[in-house]
């Protein structure tokens, strides 16, 4: 089976779930190519990208200028270059009556260039990550008259922000043409259905991890040891890091023998550094910046408690599933997270960790204090979390579920 992945950015540090999915398919013997709009400039790279030579099978569309006149000028060049290779496809990509703003903005024209260059390649399945890529997938299939089946994965931003920005009917072209849809949590399933997704074509499959890469260790506190708390995530509003910092600062007044590490970078770094200074916890809270997969695993291994206090951002953006929750639980960390999007599916509340309301610093602090005062519960909670991840989020098991989805849509040809 030959599979094409449509993604926005590749590789992207914060989207390890896409790499995990691709690697899982390759390990099962499937051929995978990746079609991305842009690449992310990385100082650090996921080792699986090199191990499986993923960039050798990654194809990028031409960069789309923000200036429309320059975009149009480049479009003329694209036409001149490929006119005698795929003339009908080029002209059809400008049909704004059929393809709306994708055609008017010339984005569709730019996006088909890698397929013109790879016109001798064919695929059984085109797997699109995020709803906008699903639209790209069904339009590309139509333009080239491909027989490939279109499978679309919805995550978070695509169902929470895009409908607010472009209207509730933004995905109707996809729902009218696609073959199967995947959501990672019960919350996302409900959201996608509310946007018009045919319920009979929707499958719930979470994104997962390889538990063998996140080795379990039972947590305990040695005499005189600092309590080490960890968060892994981009420094953006929806991660709610402001609230976890405030909670840790509150707890530190009673229990100063703690240390809070935050692994990740992003646009809110300066404001979070200022908050840490204002709360006078510079000796307890550290922003570590981006870390590689191995470095993150080392941080998990050295820590006692994991926090992910995600919130709904001002623009409506939300988390998807919170894959770091699975990573932390797999390694035996008790977790504290918010009642947010797919998180209730991602931990066992009261068993492997705790869920608290969004933006509730007091509740975050209370759960932290409980775990600090009762370290004897850490091993039991950690073991429960590890078993939960092995049972529900093992990428090998999830890969087989995904393959069954592919086979199902192909059987209906």
CSV table of C-alpha atoms in Angstrom, one decimal:
chain,number,residue,atom,x,y,z
A,1,UNK,CA,0.0,0.0,0.0
A,2,UNK,CA,1.3,3.5,-0.9
A,3,UNK,CA,0.3,6.4,1.3
A,4,UNK,CA,0.8,10.1,0.9
A,5,UNK,CA,0.7,12.3,4.0
A,6,UNK,CA,-0.6,15.9,3.6
A,7,UNK,CA,0.7,18.1,6.4
A,8,UNK,CA,1.0,21.8,7.0
A,9,UNK,CA,4.6,21.8,8.3
A,10,UNK,CA,7.2,19.1,8.2
A,11,UNK,CA,9.2,18.4,10.3
A,12,UNK,CA,7.6,20.2,13.3
A,13,UNK,CA,8.9,19.8,16.8
A,14,UNK,CA,5.5,20.1,18.4
A,15,UNK,CA,3.9,17.5,16.1
A,16,UNK,CA,5.7,14.3,17.0
A,17,UNK,CA,2.4,12.5,16.7
A,18,UNK,CA,2.6,12.8,12.9
A,19,UNK,CA,6.2,11.4,12.9
A,20,UNK,CA,5.1,8.5,15.2
A,21,UNK,CA,2.2,7.7,12.8
A,22,UNK,CA,4.5,7.7,9.7
A,23,UNK,CA,7.2,5.6,11.4
A,24,UNK,CA,4.6,3.1,12.6
A,25,UNK,CA,3.4,2.6,9.0
A,26,UNK,CA,6.9,2.3,7.7
A,27,UNK,CA,7.7,-0.3,10.3
A,28,UNK,CA,4.7,-2.3,9.1
A,29,UNK,CA,6.2,-2.3,5.5
A,30,UNK,CA,4.1,0.5,4.0
A,31,UNK,CA,5.5,3.1,1.5
A,32,UNK,CA,5.0,6.7,2.8
A,33,UNK,CA,5.6,10.0,1.1
A,34,UNK,CA,5.1,13.4,2.8
A,35,UNK,CA,3.7,16.5,1.1
A,36,UNK,CA,4.2,19.6,3.2
A,37,UNK,CA,3.4,23.3,2.7
A,38,UNK,CA,6.5,24.5,4.5
A,39,UNK,CA,9.4,23.2,6.6
A,40,UNK,CA,10.3,24.4,10.0
A,41,UNK,CA,13.9,25.6,10.6
A,42,UNK,CA,15.1,23.4,13.4
A,43,UNK,CA,18.3,23.5,15.5
A,44,UNK,CA,17.3,20.1,16.9
A,45,UNK,CA,15.6,17.3,15.0
A,46,UNK,CA,13.6,14.2,15.9
A,47,UNK,CA,16.1,11.3,15.6
A,48,UNK,CA,13.4,9.2,13.8
A,49,UNK,CA,13.5,11.7,10.9
A,50,UNK,CA,17.1,10.7,10.2
A,51,UNK,CA,16.7,7.1,11.2
A,52,UNK,CA,13.9,6.5,8.6
A,53,UNK,CA,15.3,9.1,6.0
A,54,UNK,CA,11.9,10.8,6.1
A,55,UNK,CA,13.2,14.0,4.4
A,56,UNK,CA,14.2,12.0,1.4
A,57,UNK,CA,10.5,11.3,0.8
A,58,UNK,CA,9.2,14.8,1.7
A,59,UNK,CA,8.0,17.2,-1.0
A,60,UNK,CA,7.3,20.9,-0.6
A,61,UNK,CA,5.2,23.3,-2.5
A,62,UNK,CA,6.7,26.6,-3.7
A,63,UNK,CA,6.6,29.3,-1.0
A,64,UNK,CA,3.5,31.4,-1.3
A,65,UNK,CA,4.3,35.2,-1.1
A,66,UNK,CA,2.0,37.2,1.2
A,67,UNK,CA,2.0,40.0,-1.3
A,68,UNK,CA,-0.7,39.0,-3.8
A,69,UNK,CA,1.0,40.8,-6.8
A,70,UNK,CA,4.2,38.8,-6.2
A,71,UNK,CA,2.1,35.7,-5.7
A,72,UNK,CA,0.4,36.2,-9.0
A,73,UNK,CA,3.7,36.9,-10.8
A,74,UNK,CA,5.1,33.6,-9.4
A,75,UNK,CA,1.9,31.9,-10.5
A,76,UNK,CA,2.6,33.0,-14.1
A,77,UNK,CA,6.0,31.4,-13.8
A,78,UNK,CA,4.4,28.1,-12.5
A,79,UNK,CA,2.1,28.2,-15.5
A,80,UNK,CA,4.9,28.7,-18.0
A,81,UNK,CA,7.0,26.0,-16.5
A,82,UNK,CA,4.3,23.2,-16.3
A,83,UNK,CA,1.9,24.3,-19.0
A,84,UNK,CA,2.9,21.5,-21.4
A,85,UNK,CA,3.0,18.9,-18.7
A,86,UNK,CA,-0.4,19.3,-17.0
A,87,UNK,CA,-2.3,22.1,-18.8
A,88,UNK,CA,-5.8,21.0,-17.8
A,89,UNK,CA,-4.9,20.6,-14.2
A,90,UNK,CA,-3.3,24.1,-14.1
A,91,UNK,CA,-6.4,25.7,-15.6
A,92,UNK,CA,-8.8,23.8,-13.4
A,93,UNK,CA,-6.9,24.9,-10.3
A,94,UNK,CA,-8.1,28.5,-11.0
A,95,UNK,CA,-11.8,27.6,-11.1
A,96,UNK,CA,-13.0,29.7,-8.2
A,97,UNK,CA,-16.6,28.5,-8.8
A,98,UNK,CA,-15.5,25.0,-7.9
A,99,UNK,CA,-12.7,25.6,-5.5
A,100,UNK,CA,-13.6,29.0,-3.9
A,101,UNK,CA,-11.0,30.9,-2.0
A,102,UNK,CA,-8.4,28.1,-2.5
A,103,UNK,CA,-8.5,29.0,-6.2
A,104,UNK,CA,-8.9,32.8,-5.8
A,105,UNK,CA,-5.9,33.0,-3.4
A,106,UNK,CA,-3.8,30.8,-5.9
A,107,UNK,CA,-3.1,28.5,-2.9
A,108,UNK,CA,-4.5,25.5,-4.8
A,109,UNK,CA,-2.2,26.2,-7.8
A,110,UNK,CA,0.9,26.4,-5.6
A,111,UNK,CA,-0.1,23.3,-3.7
A,112,UNK,CA,-0.4,21.0,-6.8
A,113,UNK,CA,3.2,21.7,-8.0
A,114,UNK,CA,4.8,18.8,-6.1
A,115,UNK,CA,2.2,16.4,-7.7
A,116,UNK,CA,3.0,17.7,-11.2
A,117,UNK,CA,6.7,17.1,-10.4
A,118,UNK,CA,5.7,13.6,-9.2
A,119,UNK,CA,3.1,12.9,-11.8
A,120,UNK,CA,4.3,9.3,-12.2
A,121,UNK,CA,3.6,8.5,-8.6
A,122,UNK,CA,0.3,7.0,-7.5
A,123,UNK,CA,-1.1,6.4,-4.0
A,124,UNK,CA,-3.8,4.2,-2.5
A,125,UNK,CA,-4.5,6.5,0.4
A,126,UNK,CA,-4.0,10.2,0.9
A,127,UNK,CA,-3.9,10.8,4.7
A,128,UNK,CA,-4.4,14.5,5.6
A,129,UNK,CA,-3.5,15.9,9.0
A,130,UNK,CA,-5.8,18.9,9.9
A,131,UNK,CA,-9.0,19.9,8.1
A,132,UNK,CA,-7.4,22.4,5.8
A,133,UNK,CA,-5.2,19.6,4.4
A,134,UNK,CA,-8.2,17.5,4.0
A,135,UNK,CA,-9.7,20.2,1.7
A,136,UNK,CA,-6.4,20.3,-0.2
A,137,UNK,CA,-6.5,16.5,-0.5
A,138,UNK,CA,-10.0,16.2,-2.0
A,139,UNK,CA,-9.3,19.1,-4.4
A,140,UNK,CA,-6.0,17.6,-5.5
A,141,UNK,CA,-7.7,14.2,-6.0
A,142,UNK,CA,-10.3,15.9,-8.2
A,143,UNK,CA,-7.9,17.9,-10.2
A,144,UNK,CA,-5.6,15.0,-11.0
A,145,UNK,CA,-8.5,12.5,-11.2
A,146,UNK,CA,-6.7,10.3,-8.6
A,147,UNK,CA,-8.3,7.1,-7.4
A,148,UNK,CA,-6.7,7.4,-3.9
A,149,UNK,CA,-9.0,7.4,-0.9
A,150,UNK,CA,-8.9,10.6,1.3
A,151,UNK,CA,-8.6,10.1,5.1
A,152,UNK,CA,-8.5,13.2,7.2
A,153,UNK,CA,-7.3,13.6,10.8
A,154,UNK,CA,-8.8,16.4,12.9
A,155,UNK,CA,-6.9,17.6,15.9
A,156,UNK,CA,-7.7,20.9,17.7
A,157,UNK,CA,-7.0,24.2,15.9
A,158,UNK,CA,-8.8,23.0,12.8
A,159,UNK,CA,-12.1,22.4,14.6
A,160,UNK,CA,-11.9,25.2,17.1
A,161,UNK,CA,-10.4,28.2,15.4
A,162,UNK,CA,-11.0,27.7,11.6
A,163,UNK,CA,-14.8,27.6,11.9
A,164,UNK,CA,-14.7,30.8,13.8
A,165,UNK,CA,-12.5,32.4,11.2
A,166,UNK,CA,-14.1,31.0,8.0
A,167,UNK,CA,-17.6,30.0,9.1
A,168,UNK,CA,-19.2,26.8,10.3
A,169,UNK,CA,-19.4,25.4,6.7
A,170,UNK,CA,-15.7,25.7,6.1
A,171,UNK,CA,-15.3,21.9,5.8
A,172,UNK,CA,-18.4,21.0,3.8
A,173,UNK,CA,-16.3,20.6,0.6
A,174,UNK,CA,-14.3,18.0,2.5
A,175,UNK,CA,-17.3,16.2,4.1
A,176,UNK,CA,-19.0,16.0,0.7
A,177,UNK,CA,-16.0,14.4,-1.0
A,178,UNK,CA,-13.8,12.7,1.7
A,179,UNK,CA,-13.8,8.9,2.4
A,180,UNK,CA,-13.1,8.7,6.1
A,181,UNK,CA,-12.5,11.0,9.1
A,182,UNK,CA,-10.5,10.5,12.3
A,183,UNK,CA,-10.6,12.3,15.6
A,184,UNK,CA,-8.4,11.7,18.6
A,185,UNK,CA,-10.9,12.2,21.4
A,186,UNK,CA,-14.6,12.2,22.2
A,187,UNK,CA,-14.6,16.0,22.4
A,188,UNK,CA,-13.1,16.4,18.9
A,189,UNK,CA,-15.6,13.8,17.5
A,190,UNK,CA,-18.5,15.9,18.8
A,191,UNK,CA,-17.0,19.0,17.4
A,192,UNK,CA,-16.4,17.5,13.9
A,193,UNK,CA,-20.0,16.1,13.8
A,194,UNK,CA,-21.3,19.6,14.7
A,195,UNK,CA,-19.5,20.9,11.7
A,196,UNK,CA,-21.3,18.5,9.3
A,197,UNK,CA,-19.1,15.4,9.3
A,198,UNK,CA,-21.0,12.2,8.4
A,199,UNK,CA,-21.1,10.3,11.7
A,200,UNK,CA,-20.9,7.0,10.0
A,201,UNK,CA,-17.6,7.9,8.4
A,202,UNK,CA,-16.0,9.1,11.6
A,203,UNK,CA,-13.6,7.0,13.6
A,204,UNK,CA,-12.0,7.7,17.0
A,205,UNK,CA,-8.3,6.9,17.0
A,206,UNK,CA,-6.0,8.8,19.4
A,207,UNK,CA,-2.5,9.6,18.5
A,208,UNK,CA,0.0,7.5,20.4
A,209,UNK,CA,3.6,6.9,21.5
A,210,UNK,CA,5.9,4.0,21.6
A,211,UNK,CA,5.9,3.1,25.3
A,212,UNK,CA,9.2,1.3,25.0
A,213,UNK,CA,10.8,4.6,24.3
A,214,UNK,CA,9.4,6.1,27.5
A,215,UNK,CA,10.7,3.7,30.2
A,216,UNK,CA,8.7,3.4,33.3
A,217,UNK,CA,10.2,4.3,36.7
A,218,UNK,CA,8.4,4.2,40.0
A,219,UNK,CA,8.6,7.6,41.6
A,220,UNK,CA,9.7,8.2,45.2
A,221,UNK,CA,11.2,11.1,47.2
A,222,UNK,CA,14.6,10.7,48.8
A,223,UNK,CA,15.3,12.5,52.1
A,224,UNK,CA,16.4,16.1,51.4
A,225,UNK,CA,15.6,15.8,47.6
A,226,UNK,CA,13.9,18.7,45.8
A,227,UNK,CA,10.4,17.9,44.5
A,228,UNK,CA,10.8,18.3,40.7
A,229,UNK,CA,7.8,19.3,38.6
A,230,UNK,CA,7.9,19.4,34.8
A,231,UNK,CA,5.8,20.8,32.0
A,232,UNK,CA,6.6,20.1,28.3
A,233,UNK,CA,5.0,22.3,25.7
A,234,UNK,CA,5.2,25.4,23.5
A,235,UNK,CA,5.1,28.8,25.2
A,236,UNK,CA,1.8,29.8,23.7
A,237,UNK,CA,-1.5,30.9,25.3
A,238,UNK,CA,-3.4,27.6,25.0
A,239,UNK,CA,-0.7,25.7,27.1
A,240,UNK,CA,-1.8,27.7,30.2
A,241,UNK,CA,1.7,27.9,31.5
A,242,UNK,CA,1.0,31.2,33.2
A,243,UNK,CA,-1.5,29.3,35.5
A,244,UNK,CA,0.9,26.5,36.3
A,245,UNK,CA,3.6,29.0,37.2
A,246,UNK,CA,1.2,30.9,39.5
A,247,UNK,CA,0.2,27.6,41.1
A,248,UNK,CA,3.8,26.6,41.7
A,249,UNK,CA,4.5,30.0,43.1
A,250,UNK,CA,1.6,29.7,45.5
A,251,UNK,CA,2.6,26.2,46.6
A,252,UNK,CA,6.3,27.3,47.1
A,253,UNK,CA,5.2,29.6,49.9
A,254,UNK,CA,4.4,26.5,52.0
A,255,UNK,CA,6.8,24.0,50.4
A,256,UNK,CA,9.9,25.9,49.2
A,257,UNK,CA,11.8,22.6,48.5
A,258,UNK,CA,10.6,22.3,44.9
A,259,UNK,CA,11.8,23.0,41.4
A,260,UNK,CA,9.7,23.6,38.3
A,261,UNK,CA,11.1,23.1,34.8
A,262,UNK,CA,9.3,24.1,31.6
A,263,UNK,CA,10.7,22.6,28.4
A,264,UNK,CA,9.6,24.4,25.3
A,265,UNK,CA,9.9,27.8,23.6
A,266,UNK,CA,7.5,30.2,21.9
A,267,UNK,CA,6.2,33.8,21.6
A,268,UNK,CA,5.2,34.1,25.3
A,269,UNK,CA,8.7,33.5,26.6
A,270,UNK,CA,9.5,37.1,27.5
A,271,UNK,CA,6.1,37.6,29.3
A,272,UNK,CA,6.5,34.4,31.2
A,273,UNK,CA,10.0,35.4,32.3
A,274,UNK,CA,8.6,38.6,33.5
A,275,UNK,CA,5.9,36.8,35.4
A,276,UNK,CA,8.5,34.5,37.1
A,277,UNK,CA,10.4,37.7,38.1
A,278,UNK,CA,7.2,39.4,39.4
A,279,UNK,CA,6.3,36.3,41.5
A,280,UNK,CA,9.9,36.2,42.9
A,281,UNK,CA,10.3,32.5,41.9
A,282,UNK,CA,13.4,32.8,39.7
A,283,UNK,CA,15.2,30.3,41.9
A,284,UNK,CA,12.4,27.8,41.5
A,285,UNK,CA,10.9,28.1,38.0
A,286,UNK,CA,13.1,27.7,34.9
A,287,UNK,CA,12.3,28.0,31.2
A,288,UNK,CA,14.6,25.5,29.5
A,289,UNK,CA,13.8,26.3,25.9
A,290,UNK,CA,13.4,23.6,23.2
A,291,UNK,CA,14.6,20.1,24.0
A,292,UNK,CA,15.2,17.1,21.9
A,293,UNK,CA,13.2,13.9,22.3
A,294,UNK,CA,16.1,12.4,24.3
A,295,UNK,CA,16.5,15.5,26.4
A,296,UNK,CA,12.7,15.5,27.2
A,297,UNK,CA,12.9,11.9,28.2
A,298,UNK,CA,15.8,12.7,30.6
A,299,UNK,CA,13.7,15.5,32.1
A,300,UNK,CA,10.8,13.2,32.6
A,301,UNK,CA,13.1,10.6,34.2
A,302,UNK,CA,14.4,13.2,36.7
A,303,UNK,CA,11.0,14.6,37.7
A,304,UNK,CA,8.3,13.6,40.2
A,305,UNK,CA,5.1,15.4,39.0
A,306,UNK,CA,3.9,16.5,35.5
A,307,UNK,CA,1.6,19.5,34.9
A,308,UNK,CA,-0.3,20.5,31.8
A,309,UNK,CA,-2.7,23.4,32.6
A,310,UNK,CA,-4.0,24.0,29.1
A,311,UNK,CA,-6.7,26.6,28.4
A,312,UNK,CA,-8.9,27.8,25.6
A,313,UNK,CA,-7.1,30.7,24.0
A,314,UNK,CA,-8.6,34.0,23.2
A,315,UNK,CA,-9.0,33.1,19.5
A,316,UNK,CA,-10.7,29.8,20.4
A,317,UNK,CA,-7.6,27.6,19.9
A,318,UNK,CA,-7.5,24.5,22.1
A,319,UNK,CA,-5.2,21.5,22.5
A,320,UNK,CA,-6.0,18.3,20.8
A,321,UNK,CA,-5.2,15.3,22.9
A,322,UNK,CA,-2.1,16.5,24.8
A,323,UNK,CA,0.3,13.8,23.8
A,324,UNK,CA,2.8,14.8,26.5
A,325,UNK,CA,0.3,13.5,29.0
A,326,UNK,CA,0.9,10.0,27.6
A,327,UNK,CA,4.6,10.4,27.5
A,328,UNK,CA,4.7,11.5,31.2
A,329,UNK,CA,2.3,8.7,32.3
A,330,UNK,CA,4.3,6.1,30.4
A,331,UNK,CA,7.3,7.1,32.4
A,332,UNK,CA,5.5,6.8,35.7
A,333,UNK,CA,4.8,10.4,36.5
A,334,UNK,CA,1.5,11.4,38.3
A,335,UNK,CA,-0.1,14.1,36.2
A,336,UNK,CA,-2.2,17.2,36.8
A,337,UNK,CA,-4.1,18.5,33.8
A,338,UNK,CA,-7.1,20.7,33.1
A,339,UNK,CA,-10.6,19.7,32.0
A,340,UNK,CA,-9.8,20.7,28.4
A,341,UNK,CA,-10.7,19.3,25.0
A,342,UNK,CA,-9.5,15.7,24.8
A,343,UNK,CA,-7.8,15.6,28.2
A,344,UNK,CA,-10.5,13.7,30.0
A,345,UNK,CA,-9.8,10.8,27.5
A,346,UNK,CA,-6.0,11.2,28.1
A,347,UNK,CA,-5.7,10.5,31.8
A,348,UNK,CA,-7.7,8.5,34.4
A,349,UNK,CA,-8.9,11.2,36.8
A,350,UNK,CA,-8.1,10.3,40.4
A,351,UNK,CA,-6.3,7.2,39.3
A,352,UNK,CA,-3.3,8.2,37.2
A,353,UNK,CA,-3.6,11.9,37.9
A,354,UNK,CA,-6.0,14.7,38.4
A,355,UNK,CA,-8.2,17.0,36.3
A,356,UNK,CA,-9.0,20.6,37.4
A,357,UNK,CA,-10.9,23.4,35.8
A,358,UNK,CA,-9.2,25.7,33.3
A,359,UNK,CA,-7.5,28.8,34.7
A,360,UNK,CA,-8.1,27.6,38.3
A,361,UNK,CA,-4.8,28.4,40.0
A,362,UNK,CA,-6.3,27.4,43.4
A,363,UNK,CA,-7.3,23.9,42.3
A,364,UNK,CA,-4.0,23.4,40.6
A,365,UNK,CA,-2.2,24.4,43.8
A,366,UNK,CA,-4.4,22.1,45.9
A,367,UNK,CA,-3.7,19.1,43.7
A,368,UNK,CA,0.0,19.9,43.8
A,369,UNK,CA,-0.1,20.2,47.6
A,370,UNK,CA,-1.9,16.8,47.8
A,371,UNK,CA,0.8,15.1,45.8
A,372,UNK,CA,3.6,16.8,47.7
A,373,UNK,CA,2.1,15.8,51.0
A,374,UNK,CA,1.4,12.3,49.9
A,375,UNK,CA,4.4,10.9,48.0
A,376,UNK,CA,3.3,7.4,48.9
A,377,UNK,CA,0.6,7.6,46.2
A,378,UNK,CA,3.1,8.4,43.4
A,379,UNK,CA,4.1,4.7,42.7
A,380,UNK,CA,0.5,3.6,42.4
A,381,UNK,CA,-0.6,6.5,40.3
A,382,UNK,CA,2.5,6.1,38.1
A,383,UNK,CA,1.9,2.4,37.6
A,384,UNK,CA,-1.8,3.1,36.7
A,385,UNK,CA,-0.8,5.7,34.1
A,386,UNK,CA,1.8,3.5,32.5
A,387,UNK,CA,-0.7,0.6,32.2
A,388,UNK,CA,-3.3,3.0,30.8
A,389,UNK,CA,-0.9,4.2,28.1
A,390,UNK,CA,0.1,0.7,27.1
A,391,UNK,CA,-3.5,-0.3,26.9
A,392,UNK,CA,-4.9,2.7,25.0
A,393,UNK,CA,-2.1,4.8,23.4
A,394,UNK,CA,0.5,2.2,22.2
A,395,UNK,CA,1.4,3.5,18.7
A,396,UNK,CA,1.8,-0.1,17.4
A,397,UNK,CA,-1.8,-1.0,18.4
A,398,UNK,CA,-3.0,2.4,17.0
A,399,UNK,CA,-1.1,1.8,13.7
A,400,UNK,CA,-3.0,-1.5,13.2
A,401,UNK,CA,-6.3,0.4,13.8
A,402,UNK,CA,-5.2,3.0,11.2
A,403,UNK,CA,-4.3,0.3,8.7
A,404,UNK,CA,-7.8,-1.2,9.2
A,405,UNK,CA,-9.3,2.2,8.4
A,406,UNK,CA,-7.2,2.3,5.2
A,407,UNK,CA,-8.3,-1.2,4.3
A,408,UNK,CA,-11.9,-0.5,5.0
A,409,UNK,CA,-12.1,2.5,2.6
A,410,UNK,CA,-10.2,0.6,0.0
A,411,UNK,CA,-12.6,-2.3,0.3
A,412,UNK,CA,-15.4,0.0,-0.5
A,413,UNK,CA,-13.9,1.0,-3.8
